[in-house]
Amino acid sequence: MSKPPARIRLADAAFALFDERGYEQTTVDDIAERAGVGRTTFFRHYRSKEAVIFPDHDRLLELIRDRLATSSHRTALVAVSDAVRLVLLHYIEEGDLARRRYALTSKVSALRDREIASVARYQRLFREFIADWMGDPTTSASLRAELMAASVVAAHNHVLRRWLRGESADPVTELDEAMGEVLALFPAPGARPDGTDGGTTVVAFRTGQDLDALLPSLRRLVEGDPGR
Amino acid sequence: MSKPPARIRLADAAFALFDERGYEQTTVDDIAERAGVGRTTFFRHYRSKEAVIFPDHDRLLELIRDRLATSSHRTALVAVSDAVRLVLLHYIEEGDLARRRYALTSKVSALRDREIASVARYQRLFREFIADWMGDPTTSASLRAELMAASVVAAHNHVLRRWLRGESADPVTELDEAMGEVLALFPAPGARPDGTDGGTTVVAFRTGQDLDALLPSLRRLVEGDPGR
DNA sequence: CTGTAATACGGTACTCAGTACCGTTGGGTG
DNA sequence: CACCCAACGGTACTGAGTACCGTATTACAG
């Protein structure tokens, strides 16, 4: 039962001290001391005092960048909705650690700001991806990309926060639902080369009917024979 | 021709030095020295080195809070759209100063993060206002409030950035147009007091959209909230 | 004119985050 | 054994931000 590596010990010590004394009241020296290492070693493993709480935002950002780069979806919004799932899954994998971080960021404004800045980087990535995908430098297209990216991130944050607060048992499903709402906000342009601008399918449901029973015909309507 | 007050001299000195040497390469001592005051005086007027660039975000936040508190609009979204105009007008009043700040925040990530954190506070204020206004603690209502707040802020940012880059001659009109798009995204619920609702849901699809992606929201429409 | 209180200011000293640099240790590997 | 290389510890430094104290200016009451 040898000691875990310094990086882990530092993180454990940091979270423990933050819980005991609060973030500002804890110095880097305190953390290093409790971890049984020198102060230099702390900064070797974590760029800053804040970074010990957000260890791998950069890695996650790259992961998402790759996912977007290799994604083959029919619309940019679907691709982004798919990519943002990675973020949620990452948090869920962290489990209790993510919740402890949430408790900290809720109290310490400096950490909250840092978290917000990280999220903004995701949003920027999404915005640029959508704008590139649309390839339309128009003002309105740019605005549309901005709105889409903001909505995806907002929906993700909504679900994530619910899960962090313990209000959600199945966050992945909730994310799907939330993303469905977002997709519904932005109907695809439905560009038709022949100019008939069909593309619109109107479906009438009777409430109380089983959606799953309708699904096959729905799918036929949308995918099989567009324009009817 | 007496000297302007120390607060102004400090801001001028700061911006000049930031332009000359860059933000990180400028120390607070440098700023104070050029302004002809002591270092202590700098911190008396500005809480931090960053604060000299963002002097009145707090004041503006309070202004918006008041505006929302005294607003009598038909929908929460309109009230927020109206309030966010204050932010844009504030930047426009600052004129060239706002553009110099934009040039700085574009280069220095620490400043960009700070700006983003400020904007997030507006967004949070909007979100809480909308949620309170709706008075519906449901998950979907909460998500809707989140999406609305994010969209308003995104639209504002879009217009503001265009103006800061000198790409917009009439930002106020552009903001109105952008807010129009946002309002179009979120049609009013259209409550039916007479109960004539026949339980039929009409859904308009655009082909080219992923049916699977839409499915969750569809399911919610049919099963979760009949009659809407 | 004088005492006094408020305000703004300058200076010193301190804490702490973050950086730079240097020396040391402890394994592997030829 | 000699060498190397990675991880570590220590020291010293810069710079932001805070606390505290003394001082000059102004205003104002008596």
Short mmCIF file of N, CA, C and O in Angstrom, two decimals, chain A residues 2 7-8 17 24 33 35-36 40 46 49 64 73 82 87 110 113 128 134 149 175 182 186 201 209 214 218 225:
data_model
loop_
_atom_site.label_atom_id
_atom_site.label_comp_id
_atom_site.label_asym_id
_atom_site.label_seq_id
_atom_site.Cartn_x
_atom_site.Cartn_y
_atom_site.Cartn_z
N SER A 2 1.53 1.45 -1.13
CA SER A 2 2.42 2.62 -1.23
C SER A 2 1.59 3.87 -1.51
O SER A 2 0.41 3.79 -1.82
N ARG A 7 0.55 13.81 -7.91
CA ARG A 7 -0.53 14.56 -8.54
C ARG A 7 -1.86 14.29 -7.85
O ARG A 7 -2.65 15.21 -7.59
N ILE A 8 -2.09 13.03 -7.54
CA ILE A 8 -3.32 12.66 -6.87
C ILE A 8 -3.34 13.19 -5.44
O ILE A 8 -4.35 13.74 -4.98
N LEU A 17 -8.59 20.62 2.00
CA LEU A 17 -8.36 21.92 2.63
C LEU A 17 -9.40 22.95 2.21
O LEU A 17 -9.83 23.78 3.02
N GLU A 24 -10.03 30.68 -0.47
CA GLU A 24 -9.09 31.79 -0.26
C GLU A 24 -8.22 31.58 0.96
O GLU A 24 -7.08 32.07 1.00
N GLU A 33 2.13 21.11 1.60
CA GLU A 33 2.55 20.54 2.87
C GLU A 33 1.73 19.30 3.21
O GLU A 33 2.26 18.25 3.58
N ALA A 35 0.13 17.44 1.21
CA ALA A 35 0.41 16.37 0.25
C ALA A 35 1.80 15.77 0.46
O ALA A 35 2.14 14.76 -0.14
N GLY A 36 2.58 16.43 1.29
CA GLY A 36 3.91 15.91 1.57
C GLY A 36 4.91 16.15 0.46
O GLY A 36 5.86 15.39 0.28
N THR A 40 7.20 23.69 -5.17
CA THR A 40 7.52 23.64 -6.60
C THR A 40 6.78 22.50 -7.28
O THR A 40 6.32 22.64 -8.42
N TYR A 46 0.23 21.38 -11.56
CA TYR A 46 -0.92 22.24 -11.85
C TYR A 46 -0.42 23.65 -12.08
O TYR A 46 0.32 24.19 -11.27
N LYS A 49 -3.31 27.63 -8.81
CA LYS A 49 -4.11 27.14 -7.70
C LYS A 49 -5.50 26.74 -8.17
O LYS A 49 -6.09 25.78 -7.67
N ILE A 64 -13.36 17.54 -27.95
CA ILE A 64 -14.54 18.02 -28.66
C ILE A 64 -14.17 18.53 -30.04
O ILE A 64 -14.88 18.31 -31.02
N HIS A 73 -22.54 14.59 -39.68
CA HIS A 73 -23.96 14.69 -39.40
C HIS A 73 -24.62 15.52 -40.49
O HIS A 73 -23.96 16.21 -41.26
N ASP A 82 -24.34 16.55 -30.55
CA ASP A 82 -23.66 15.28 -30.27
C ASP A 82 -22.35 15.52 -29.53
O ASP A 82 -22.02 14.80 -28.59
N VAL A 87 -19.11 16.43 -23.05
CA VAL A 87 -18.86 17.20 -21.84
C VAL A 87 -19.67 16.63 -20.68
O VAL A 87 -19.14 16.39 -19.59
N ALA A 110 -14.33 33.58 -7.84
CA ALA A 110 -13.19 33.46 -8.74
C ALA A 110 -13.23 32.14 -9.49
O ALA A 110 -12.91 32.07 -10.68
N ASP A 113 -16.08 32.18 -12.08
CA ASP A 113 -15.66 32.91 -13.28
C ASP A 113 -14.78 32.05 -14.16
O ASP A 113 -14.89 32.07 -15.39
N GLU A 128 -17.98 28.74 -34.05
CA GLU A 128 -17.14 28.75 -35.24
C GLU A 128 -17.43 27.54 -36.13
O GLU A 128 -17.44 27.65 -37.35
N MET A 134 -22.04 26.37 -42.12
CA MET A 134 -23.03 27.05 -42.94
C MET A 134 -22.37 27.75 -44.12
O MET A 134 -23.00 27.91 -45.17
N ALA A 149 -25.20 28.09 -31.00
CA ALA A 149 -24.15 27.69 -30.05
C ALA A 149 -24.56 28.04 -28.63
O ALA A 149 -24.40 27.23 -27.70
N LEU A 175 -30.55 15.27 -21.39
CA LEU A 175 -29.81 16.05 -22.39
C LEU A 175 -30.41 15.84 -23.77
O LEU A 175 -30.57 16.79 -24.55
N VAL A 182 -33.88 22.28 -28.39
CA VAL A 182 -33.03 23.23 -29.10
C VAL A 182 -33.16 23.03 -30.60
O VAL A 182 -33.30 23.99 -31.37
N PHE A 186 -34.63 25.64 -34.01
CA PHE A 186 -33.98 26.04 -35.25
C PHE A 186 -34.28 25.05 -36.37
O PHE A 186 -33.48 24.16 -36.63
N THR A 201 -43.45 18.88 -43.77
CA THR A 201 -44.37 17.79 -43.55
C THR A 201 -45.24 18.14 -42.35
O THR A 201 -44.72 18.51 -41.31
N GLN A 209 -52.32 8.81 -28.13
CA GLN A 209 -51.89 7.75 -29.02
C GLN A 209 -50.43 7.39 -28.73
O GLN A 209 -49.67 8.22 -28.27
N LEU A 214 -46.58 5.10 -33.96
CA LEU A 214 -46.61 5.98 -35.12
C LEU A 214 -45.25 6.11 -35.79
O LEU A 214 -45.14 6.56 -36.93
N LEU A 218 -44.03 7.77 -39.40
CA LEU A 218 -43.40 9.08 -39.27
C LEU A 218 -42.09 9.09 -40.04
O LEU A 218 -41.77 10.01 -40.80
N ASP A 225 -40.18 9.88 -48.14
CA ASP A 225 -40.81 10.61 -49.22
C ASP A 225 -40.97 12.09 -48.85
O ASP A 225 -42.05 12.53 -48.48
#
